[in-house]
mmCIF file of C-alpha atoms and ligand atoms in Angstrom:
data_model
loop_
_atom_site.group_PDB
_atom_site.id
_atom_site.type_symbol
_atom_site.label_atom_id
_atom_site.label_comp_id
_atom_site.label_asym_id
_atom_site.label_seq_id
_atom_site.Cartn_x
_atom_site.Cartn_y
_atom_site.Cartn_z
ATOM 1 C CA MET S 1 107.305 71.567 87.774
ATOM 2 C CA GLU S 2 104.135 69.531 87.362
ATOM 3 C CA ARG S 3 101.194 69.861 89.741
ATOM 4 C CA ASP S 4 101.566 66.261 90.914
ATOM 5 C CA GLU S 5 105.182 66.773 91.846
ATOM 6 C CA MET S 6 104.227 69.890 93.805
ATOM 7 C CA ILE S 7 101.559 68.002 95.697
ATOM 8 C CA ASN S 8 104.133 65.383 96.502
ATOM 9 C CA TRP S 9 106.554 67.964 97.899
ATOM 10 C CA LEU S 10 103.748 69.560 99.910
ATOM 11 C CA SER S 11 103.017 66.286 101.738
ATOM 12 C CA PRO S 12 104.074 66.739 105.372
ATOM 13 C CA ASP S 13 105.638 63.286 105.562
ATOM 14 C CA ARG S 14 108.051 63.816 102.698
ATOM 15 C CA ASP S 15 111.527 65.050 103.741
ATOM 16 C CA PRO S 16 111.781 68.604 102.329
ATOM 17 C CA ALA S 17 115.602 68.874 102.526
ATOM 18 C CA ASP S 18 116.184 68.442 98.785
ATOM 19 C CA LEU S 19 113.330 70.815 97.936
ATOM 20 C CA TYR S 20 114.793 73.499 100.190
ATOM 21 C CA ALA S 21 118.280 73.048 98.723
ATOM 22 C CA ARG S 22 116.884 73.343 95.220
ATOM 23 C CA ALA S 23 114.881 76.466 96.146
ATOM 24 C CA ASP S 24 117.899 78.059 97.817
ATOM 25 C CA LYS S 25 119.930 77.508 94.661
ATOM 26 C CA ALA S 26 117.124 78.864 92.484
ATOM 27 C CA ARG S 27 116.937 81.938 94.722
ATOM 28 C CA ARG S 28 120.675 82.555 94.464
ATOM 29 C CA GLU S 29 120.639 82.233 90.681
ATOM 30 C CA ALA S 30 117.509 84.299 90.059
ATOM 31 C CA VAL S 31 117.715 87.090 92.657
ATOM 32 C CA GLY S 32 121.126 86.757 94.323
ATOM 33 C CA ASP S 33 122.165 86.809 97.967
ATOM 34 C CA ALA S 34 121.091 90.339 98.834
ATOM 35 C CA VAL S 35 117.932 90.812 100.876
ATOM 36 C CA HIS S 36 115.581 93.744 100.299
ATOM 37 C CA LEU S 37 114.294 95.551 103.386
ATOM 38 C CA ARG S 38 110.841 97.101 103.104
ATOM 39 C CA GLY S 39 109.709 99.240 106.037
ATOM 40 C CA LEU S 40 106.168 98.333 107.013
ATOM 41 C CA ILE S 41 103.815 101.134 108.134
ATOM 42 C CA GLU S 42 100.555 99.817 109.585
ATOM 43 C CA PHE S 43 98.720 103.108 109.308
ATOM 44 C CA SER S 44 95.140 102.191 110.232
ATOM 45 C CA ASN S 45 93.472 99.158 111.778
ATOM 46 C CA PHE S 46 89.935 100.217 110.873
ATOM 47 C CA CYS S 47 88.381 97.721 108.481
ATOM 48 C CA ARG S 48 84.971 97.395 106.896
ATOM 49 C CA ARG S 49 85.383 93.673 106.214
ATOM 50 C CA ARG S 50 84.782 90.712 108.466
ATOM 51 C CA CYS S 51 87.221 88.080 107.215
ATOM 52 C CA TYR S 52 86.906 85.210 109.670
ATOM 53 C CA TYR S 53 90.632 84.745 110.229
ATOM 54 C CA CYS S 54 91.618 88.338 110.833
ATOM 55 C CA GLY S 55 92.014 90.069 114.193
ATOM 56 C CA ILE S 56 91.176 93.570 112.926
ATOM 57 C CA ARG S 57 87.928 92.476 111.269
ATOM 58 C CA ALA S 58 84.967 94.836 111.607
ATOM 59 C CA GLY S 59 82.960 94.077 114.707
ATOM 60 C CA ASN S 60 85.855 92.831 116.828
ATOM 61 C CA ALA S 61 85.102 94.965 119.874
ATOM 62 C CA LYS S 62 88.374 93.979 121.535
ATOM 63 C CA VAL S 63 90.415 95.975 119.047
ATOM 64 C CA ARG S 64 91.461 99.467 120.052
ATOM 65 C CA ARG S 65 91.079 101.234 116.722
ATOM 66 C CA TYR S 66 93.680 103.745 115.580
ATOM 67 C CA ARG S 67 94.468 105.693 112.492
ATOM 68 C CA LEU S 68 97.782 107.485 111.960
ATOM 69 C CA THR S 69 97.671 111.092 110.812
ATOM 70 C CA GLU S 70 99.287 112.165 107.585
ATOM 71 C CA GLY S 71 102.102 113.676 109.639
ATOM 72 C CA GLN S 72 102.679 110.392 111.438
ATOM 73 C CA VAL S 73 102.813 108.449 108.179
ATOM 74 C CA LEU S 74 105.351 110.929 106.849
ATOM 75 C CA ASP S 75 107.391 110.493 110.023
ATOM 76 C CA CYS S 76 107.414 106.729 109.519
ATOM 77 C CA ALA S 77 108.634 107.212 105.965
ATOM 78 C CA ARG S 78 111.416 109.482 107.229
ATOM 79 C CA THR S 79 112.373 106.744 109.645
ATOM 80 C CA ALA S 80 112.567 104.279 106.754
ATOM 81 C CA LYS S 81 114.842 106.660 104.930
ATOM 82 C CA ARG S 82 117.040 107.133 107.987
ATOM 83 C CA LEU S 83 117.293 103.370 108.495
ATOM 84 C CA ASN S 84 118.370 103.042 104.876
ATOM 85 C CA TYR S 85 115.460 100.934 103.739
ATOM 86 C CA GLY S 86 114.795 100.969 99.997
ATOM 87 C CA SER S 87 111.033 101.174 100.196
ATOM 88 C CA VAL S 88 108.018 101.545 102.429
ATOM 89 C CA VAL S 89 104.885 99.421 102.541
ATOM 90 C CA MET S 90 101.793 101.300 103.666
ATOM 91 C CA GLN S 91 99.268 98.794 104.940
ATOM 92 C CA SER S 92 95.841 99.206 106.536
ATOM 93 C CA GLY S 93 92.444 97.643 106.844
ATOM 94 C CA GLU S 94 89.820 98.784 104.359
ATOM 95 C CA ASP S 95 89.346 102.114 106.098
ATOM 96 C CA SER S 96 86.962 104.536 104.433
ATOM 97 C CA HIS S 97 88.441 107.514 106.307
ATOM 98 C CA TRP S 98 91.797 106.776 104.744
ATOM 99 C CA GLY S 99 90.305 106.430 101.292
ATOM 100 C CA PRO S 100 92.085 106.683 97.939
ATOM 101 C CA ALA S 101 91.911 110.493 97.791
ATOM 102 C CA GLN S 102 93.579 111.006 101.185
ATOM 103 C CA LEU S 103 95.955 108.184 100.451
ATOM 104 C CA ALA S 104 96.971 109.690 97.127
ATOM 105 C CA GLU S 105 97.920 112.878 98.916
ATOM 106 C CA VAL S 106 100.142 111.273 101.479
ATOM 107 C CA VAL S 107 101.682 109.022 98.822
ATOM 108 C CA SER S 108 102.724 112.029 96.767
ATOM 109 C CA LYS S 109 104.164 113.709 99.855
ATOM 110 C CA VAL S 110 106.133 110.619 100.877
ATOM 111 C CA LYS S 111 107.413 110.329 97.348
ATOM 112 C CA ARG S 112 108.391 113.972 97.057
ATOM 113 C CA GLU S 113 110.148 114.065 100.394
ATOM 114 C CA THR S 114 111.869 110.666 100.545
ATOM 115 C CA GLY S 115 112.024 109.403 96.978
ATOM 116 C CA LEU S 116 111.463 105.915 98.348
ATOM 117 C CA ALA S 117 109.604 103.260 96.417
ATOM 118 C CA ILE S 118 106.070 103.030 97.809
ATOM 119 C CA THR S 119 103.993 99.890 98.135
ATOM 120 C CA LEU S 120 100.335 100.028 99.110
ATOM 121 C CA SER S 121 98.437 97.238 100.814
ATOM 122 C CA VAL S 122 94.982 98.685 101.327
ATOM 123 C CA GLY S 123 92.567 96.188 99.851
ATOM 124 C CA GLU S 124 89.933 96.277 97.143
ATOM 125 C CA HIS S 125 89.129 99.486 95.300
ATOM 126 C CA THR S 126 87.830 100.542 91.909
ATOM 127 C CA ARG S 127 89.853 100.680 88.736
ATOM 128 C CA GLU S 128 89.782 104.502 88.795
ATOM 129 C CA GLU S 129 90.954 104.623 92.395
ATOM 130 C CA TYR S 130 93.879 102.349 91.619
ATOM 131 C CA LYS S 131 94.827 104.622 88.728
ATOM 132 C CA LEU S 132 94.672 107.642 91.025
ATOM 133 C CA LEU S 133 97.005 105.986 93.538
ATOM 134 C CA ARG S 134 99.429 104.990 90.840
ATOM 135 C CA ALA S 135 99.446 108.519 89.413
ATOM 136 C CA ALA S 136 100.133 109.876 92.912
ATOM 137 C CA GLY S 137 103.405 107.972 92.957
ATOM 138 C CA ALA S 138 102.704 104.527 94.426
ATOM 139 C CA ASP S 139 104.897 101.954 92.690
ATOM 140 C CA ARG S 140 103.578 98.659 93.980
ATOM 141 C CA PHE S 141 100.485 97.081 95.440
ATOM 142 C CA LEU S 142 99.972 93.997 97.587
ATOM 143 C CA LEU S 143 96.617 92.228 97.504
ATOM 144 C CA ARG S 144 96.698 88.623 98.633
ATOM 145 C CA PHE S 145 94.007 86.412 97.131
ATOM 146 C CA GLU S 146 94.359 84.341 100.340
ATOM 147 C CA THR S 147 93.388 81.032 98.705
ATOM 148 C CA SER S 148 92.774 79.961 95.122
ATOM 149 C CA ASP S 149 89.962 77.717 96.332
ATOM 150 C CA ARG S 150 86.703 79.511 95.567
ATOM 151 C CA ARG S 151 84.798 77.556 98.214
ATOM 152 C CA LEU S 152 87.310 78.301 100.977
ATOM 153 C CA PHE S 153 87.492 81.935 99.915
ATOM 154 C CA GLY S 154 83.735 82.196 100.316
ATOM 155 C CA MET S 155 83.847 80.510 103.712
ATOM 156 C CA PHE S 156 86.486 82.807 105.214
ATOM 157 C CA LYS S 157 85.707 86.083 103.466
ATOM 158 C CA PRO S 158 81.931 86.446 103.941
ATOM 159 C CA ASP S 159 81.689 89.904 102.398
ATOM 160 C CA SER S 160 84.175 89.575 99.558
ATOM 161 C CA ASP S 161 83.755 88.270 96.055
ATOM 162 C CA TYR S 162 86.297 85.837 94.625
ATOM 163 C CA ASP S 163 86.010 87.133 91.080
ATOM 164 C CA ASN S 164 86.332 90.749 92.173
ATOM 165 C CA ARG S 165 89.574 89.947 93.982
ATOM 166 C CA PHE S 166 91.120 88.795 90.718
ATOM 167 C CA ARG S 167 89.557 91.674 88.824
ATOM 168 C CA CYS S 168 91.353 94.005 91.250
ATOM 169 C CA LEU S 169 94.661 92.241 90.584
ATOM 170 C CA ALA S 170 94.116 92.744 86.843
ATOM 171 C CA TRP S 171 93.247 96.429 87.330
ATOM 172 C CA LEU S 172 96.369 96.934 89.414
ATOM 173 C CA LYS S 173 98.500 95.483 86.678
ATOM 174 C CA GLU S 174 96.716 97.579 84.070
ATOM 175 C CA ALA S 175 97.346 100.709 86.173
ATOM 176 C CA GLY S 176 101.060 99.972 85.995
ATOM 177 C CA PHE S 177 101.709 98.739 89.526
ATOM 178 C CA GLN S 178 104.216 96.067 90.380
ATOM 179 C CA VAL S 179 101.744 93.576 91.804
ATOM 180 C CA GLY S 180 102.075 91.266 94.760
ATOM 181 C CA SER S 181 99.653 88.678 95.992
ATOM 182 C CA GLY S 182 99.787 85.662 98.241
ATOM 183 C CA VAL S 183 98.001 83.244 100.496
ATOM 184 C CA MET S 184 97.863 81.759 103.956
ATOM 185 C CA ALA S 185 99.117 78.209 104.366
ATOM 186 C CA GLY S 186 97.120 75.851 106.532
ATOM 187 C CA LEU S 187 93.651 77.369 106.439
ATOM 188 C CA PRO S 188 91.209 74.824 107.854
ATOM 189 C CA GLY S 189 89.950 72.694 104.974
ATOM 190 C CA GLN S 190 92.787 73.664 102.637
ATOM 191 C CA THR S 191 94.119 70.672 100.709
ATOM 192 C CA LEU S 192 97.552 69.986 99.233
ATOM 193 C CA GLU S 193 95.869 70.200 95.831
ATOM 194 C CA SER S 194 94.578 73.669 96.527
ATOM 195 C CA MET S 195 98.019 74.766 97.773
ATOM 196 C CA ALA S 196 99.542 73.513 94.520
ATOM 197 C CA ASP S 197 96.870 75.472 92.649
ATOM 198 C CA ASP S 198 97.806 78.600 94.651
ATOM 199 C CA ILE S 199 101.370 78.280 93.376
ATOM 200 C CA LEU S 200 100.296 77.640 89.795
ATOM 201 C CA LEU S 201 98.161 80.762 90.031
ATOM 202 C CA PHE S 202 101.138 82.829 91.276
ATOM 203 C CA LYS S 203 102.888 81.766 88.119
ATOM 204 C CA ARG S 204 99.928 82.366 85.832
ATOM 205 C CA LEU S 205 99.360 85.873 87.225
ATOM 206 C CA GLU S 206 103.046 86.686 86.605
ATOM 207 C CA LEU S 207 103.258 88.287 90.023
ATOM 208 C CA ASP S 208 106.154 90.544 90.888
ATOM 209 C CA MET S 209 105.871 89.655 94.589
ATOM 210 C CA VAL S 210 104.423 86.691 96.477
ATOM 211 C CA GLY S 211 103.774 86.691 100.243
ATOM 212 C CA ILE S 212 103.024 83.467 102.092
ATOM 213 C CA GLY S 213 102.483 82.918 105.796
ATOM 214 C CA PRO S 214 100.972 80.278 108.029
ATOM 215 C CA PHE S 215 97.364 80.799 109.103
ATOM 216 C CA ILE S 216 97.418 81.460 112.862
ATOM 217 C CA ALA S 217 94.080 80.976 114.620
ATOM 218 C CA ASN S 218 93.026 84.157 116.383
ATOM 219 C CA PRO S 219 90.987 83.630 119.582
ATOM 220 C CA ASP S 220 89.104 86.905 119.058
ATOM 221 C CA THR S 221 87.645 85.797 115.729
ATOM 222 C CA PRO S 222 85.137 83.183 114.539
ATOM 223 C CA MET S 223 88.146 80.909 113.990
ATOM 224 C CA ALA S 224 88.993 80.734 117.677
ATOM 225 C CA GLY S 225 90.092 77.207 118.490
ATOM 226 C CA ALA S 226 90.765 76.248 114.880
ATOM 227 C CA VAL S 227 93.962 74.352 114.137
ATOM 228 C CA SER S 228 96.651 76.761 112.901
ATOM 229 C CA GLY S 229 98.807 76.159 109.855
ATOM 230 C CA THR S 230 102.402 75.054 110.263
ATOM 231 C CA LEU S 231 105.659 76.759 109.418
ATOM 232 C CA ASP S 232 106.577 73.608 107.532
ATOM 233 C CA ALA S 233 103.662 73.985 105.106
ATOM 234 C CA ALA S 234 104.426 77.676 104.558
ATOM 235 C CA LEU S 235 108.105 76.940 103.902
ATOM 236 C CA ARG S 236 107.283 74.225 101.387
ATOM 237 C CA MET S 237 105.067 76.712 99.592
ATOM 238 C CA VAL S 238 107.810 79.364 99.605
ATOM 239 C CA ALA S 239 110.316 76.881 98.189
ATOM 240 C CA LEU S 240 107.974 75.748 95.423
ATOM 241 C CA THR S 241 107.004 79.331 94.643
ATOM 242 C CA ARG S 242 110.653 80.262 94.244
ATOM 243 C CA ILE S 243 111.287 77.344 91.903
ATOM 244 C CA VAL S 244 108.193 78.022 89.836
ATOM 245 C CA THR S 245 108.241 81.845 89.655
ATOM 246 C CA LYS S 246 112.041 82.113 89.446
ATOM 247 C CA ASN S 247 112.613 85.832 90.130
ATOM 248 C CA ALA S 248 109.556 86.986 92.073
ATOM 249 C CA HIS S 249 110.304 88.904 95.268
ATOM 250 C CA ILE S 250 109.320 86.640 98.172
ATOM 251 C CA PRO S 251 109.291 87.902 101.769
ATOM 252 C CA ALA S 252 110.146 85.950 104.876
ATOM 253 C CA THR S 253 106.898 87.007 106.519
ATOM 254 C CA THR S 254 106.067 88.239 109.996
ATOM 255 C CA ALA S 255 103.610 85.360 110.427
ATOM 256 C CA MET S 256 106.471 82.907 109.852
ATOM 257 C CA GLY S 257 108.547 84.691 112.493
ATOM 258 C CA SER S 258 105.589 84.692 114.840
ATOM 259 C CA ILE S 259 104.841 80.966 114.677
ATOM 260 C CA ASP S 260 108.546 80.036 115.084
ATOM 261 C CA PRO S 261 111.413 82.242 116.336
ATOM 262 C CA GLN S 262 113.555 80.940 113.468
ATOM 263 C CA GLY S 263 110.735 81.126 110.922
ATOM 264 C CA ARG S 264 112.011 84.041 108.882
ATOM 265 C CA GLN S 265 115.586 82.738 108.923
ATOM 266 C CA LYS S 266 114.371 79.398 107.616
ATOM 267 C CA ALA S 267 112.369 81.098 104.865
ATOM 268 C CA LEU S 268 115.426 83.067 103.759
ATOM 269 C CA ARG S 269 117.206 79.745 103.335
ATOM 270 C CA CYS S 270 114.567 78.122 101.153
ATOM 271 C CA GLY S 271 113.630 80.807 98.652
ATOM 272 C CA ALA S 272 112.807 84.113 100.346
ATOM 273 C CA ASN S 273 114.755 87.297 99.514
ATOM 274 C CA VAL S 274 112.812 90.067 101.278
ATOM 275 C CA LEU S 275 112.209 91.171 104.881
ATOM 276 C CA MET S 276 109.568 93.663 105.966
ATOM 277 C CA PRO S 277 110.743 95.167 109.259
ATOM 278 C CA ASN S 278 108.030 97.068 111.089
ATOM 279 C CA ILE S 279 108.425 100.854 111.275
ATOM 280 C CA SER S 280 105.010 101.629 112.772
ATOM 281 C CA PRO S 281 104.929 103.703 115.969
ATOM 282 C CA THR S 282 105.511 101.267 118.842
ATOM 283 C CA GLU S 283 102.422 102.406 120.786
ATOM 284 C CA HIS S 284 100.069 101.205 118.041
ATOM 285 C CA ARG S 285 101.728 97.950 117.071
ATOM 286 C CA VAL S 286 99.905 95.826 119.593
ATOM 287 C CA ASP S 287 96.617 97.012 118.094
ATOM 288 C CA TYR S 288 97.468 95.679 114.648
ATOM 289 C CA SER S 289 97.170 92.110 115.826
ATOM 290 C CA LEU S 290 95.931 90.116 112.887
ATOM 291 C CA TYR S 291 96.853 86.951 114.812
ATOM 292 C CA PRO S 292 98.162 86.152 118.308
ATOM 293 C CA GLY S 293 101.885 86.057 119.064
ATOM 294 C CA LYS S 294 102.778 88.652 116.439
ATOM 295 C CA ILE S 295 106.438 89.594 116.751
ATOM 296 C CA CYS S 296 107.906 93.100 117.036
ATOM 297 C CA THR S 297 104.957 94.594 118.925
ATOM 298 C CA ASN S 298 107.132 95.983 121.736
ATOM 299 C CA GLU S 299 110.015 97.113 119.579
ATOM 300 C CA ALA S 300 110.876 100.482 118.123
ATOM 301 C CA PRO S 301 111.824 100.821 114.422
ATOM 302 C CA GLU S 302 115.538 101.009 115.295
ATOM 303 C CA GLN S 303 115.322 97.750 117.239
ATOM 304 C CA CYS S 304 113.780 95.905 114.312
ATOM 305 C CA ALA S 305 116.489 97.343 112.062
ATOM 306 C CA GLY S 306 119.188 96.047 114.404
ATOM 307 C CA CYS S 307 117.432 92.711 114.649
ATOM 308 C CA VAL S 308 117.176 92.166 110.894
ATOM 309 C CA ASP S 309 120.778 93.250 110.324
ATOM 310 C CA ALA S 310 121.913 90.720 112.942
ATOM 311 C CA MET S 311 119.725 88.110 111.249
ATOM 312 C CA LEU S 312 121.306 88.794 107.869
ATOM 313 C CA ASP S 313 124.789 88.648 109.434
ATOM 314 C CA SER S 314 124.078 85.295 111.003
ATOM 315 C CA LEU S 315 122.908 83.943 107.645
ATOM 316 C CA GLY S 316 125.879 85.345 105.721
ATOM 317 C CA ARG S 317 123.574 87.518 103.661
ATOM 318 C CA LYS S 318 123.638 91.264 103.129
ATOM 319 C CA ARG S 319 121.214 94.095 102.610
ATOM 320 C CA ALA S 320 120.318 94.855 99.019
ATOM 321 C CA GLU S 321 121.032 98.325 97.653
ATOM 322 C CA GLY S 322 118.319 100.471 96.143
ATOM 323 C CA ALA S 323 114.557 100.208 95.885
ATOM 324 C CA GLY S 324 114.386 96.546 94.942
ATOM 325 C CA HIS S 325 111.991 96.923 92.060
ATOM 326 C CA SER S 326 110.470 93.977 90.235
ATOM 327 C CA LEU S 327 112.858 91.779 88.294
ATOM 328 C CA LYS S 328 110.171 90.796 85.804
ATOM 329 C CA VAL S 329 110.569 92.287 82.353
HETATM 330 N N1 LIG I 1 96.936 84.322 110.424
HETATM 331 C C1 LIG I 1 97.880 84.525 109.468
HETATM 332 N N2 LIG I 1 97.818 85.513 108.570
HETATM 333 C C2 LIG I 1 96.772 86.354 108.632
HETATM 334 N N3 LIG I 1 96.441 87.406 107.871
HETATM 335 C C3 LIG I 1 95.299 87.928 108.350
HETATM 336 N N4 LIG I 1 94.879 87.225 109.420
HETATM 337 C C4 LIG I 1 95.776 86.224 109.609
HETATM 338 C C5 LIG I 1 95.881 85.152 110.531
HETATM 339 N N5 LIG I 1 94.968 84.947 111.490
HETATM 340 C C6 LIG I 1 97.193 87.788 106.671
HETATM 341 C C7 LIG I 1 96.304 87.797 105.430
HETATM 342 C C8 LIG I 1 96.367 89.232 104.972
HETATM 343 C C9 LIG I 1 97.670 89.705 105.558
HETATM 344 C C10 LIG I 1 97.794 91.180 105.716
HETATM 345 O O1 LIG I 1 97.706 89.072 106.818
HETATM 346 O O2 LIG I 1 96.873 86.950 104.431
HETATM 347 O O3 LIG I 1 96.336 89.393 103.578
HETATM 348 FE FE1 LIG I 2 111.395 93.400 114.889
HETATM 349 FE FE2 LIG I 2 113.221 91.369 115.048
HETATM 350 S S1 LIG I 2 112.446 92.390 113.301
HETATM 351 S S2 LIG I 2 112.372 92.583 116.668
#
């Protein structure tokens, strides 16, 4: 699909029904009806960065900081196994106390004990550190570039470097990870053109996974009072991403479910084929509030499992078997 046609589909006043139908068909043909469940472990909310949009940014004194122990992470992974999820996603802020060396150890333990596929989402590191994590048994890595627009990136990520972000994505690929990236839809100042460029970049980077969610203004950040993104914009991006990338794994994200109670269901009907139910200890969930209104903060892992199974039932979809590795060759 050409950039101009994408921009046209991204326009809020154009009826997206045909786009969604086309994306749903593309999803069925490229990845089938089964939905992969990845258990999400939010293992530390310490972060050295100060991204303007993010609730767990360094310096946000309202956040009660926590860090799971190795034993707690292992317990979460056991829970994932028990709930029959095919993989775990270990996510945290950029926490120096849970650095690559410690992480590598827990990764190898999770791997040895559960055999589950392991995805890391722990931010920017060096090439050597990525190699270490891969050698320890991590299979995949998520690192959203957040926006392809260099100017916006600089505005919202004051202590990050645009070029380094993409260097990290290249290192991850070189280290042999299945690589995921993604963006927020509806960042203040983001244009339809830049959203189309995000999608073209997903394609160019040959990503194995692409996560997209609406930007949700967080009152405890410098973006308090900003206008949030819309589910509509995020769904249009999901649909176009499905059409353009064909068989990438695309989650119906928590941010979509948080901005609209039917958000994830809608995403699964216009291109998405993955859900990431939370398996973090309930007591800490509320403290991993990247944005307000985040769903699942009062639930236990079992409740989220029941909820996603009911969701799949209602959509006439089923759980996928196995780890759900990349479908790229
Ligand atoms: N609204 C929506 N998504 C957010 N993220 C961080 N803060 C927000 C927010 N306020 C997303 C970023 C990050 C992912 C873990 O959460 O895209 O990569
Ligand atoms: Fe957690 Fe629905 S997935 S309550």
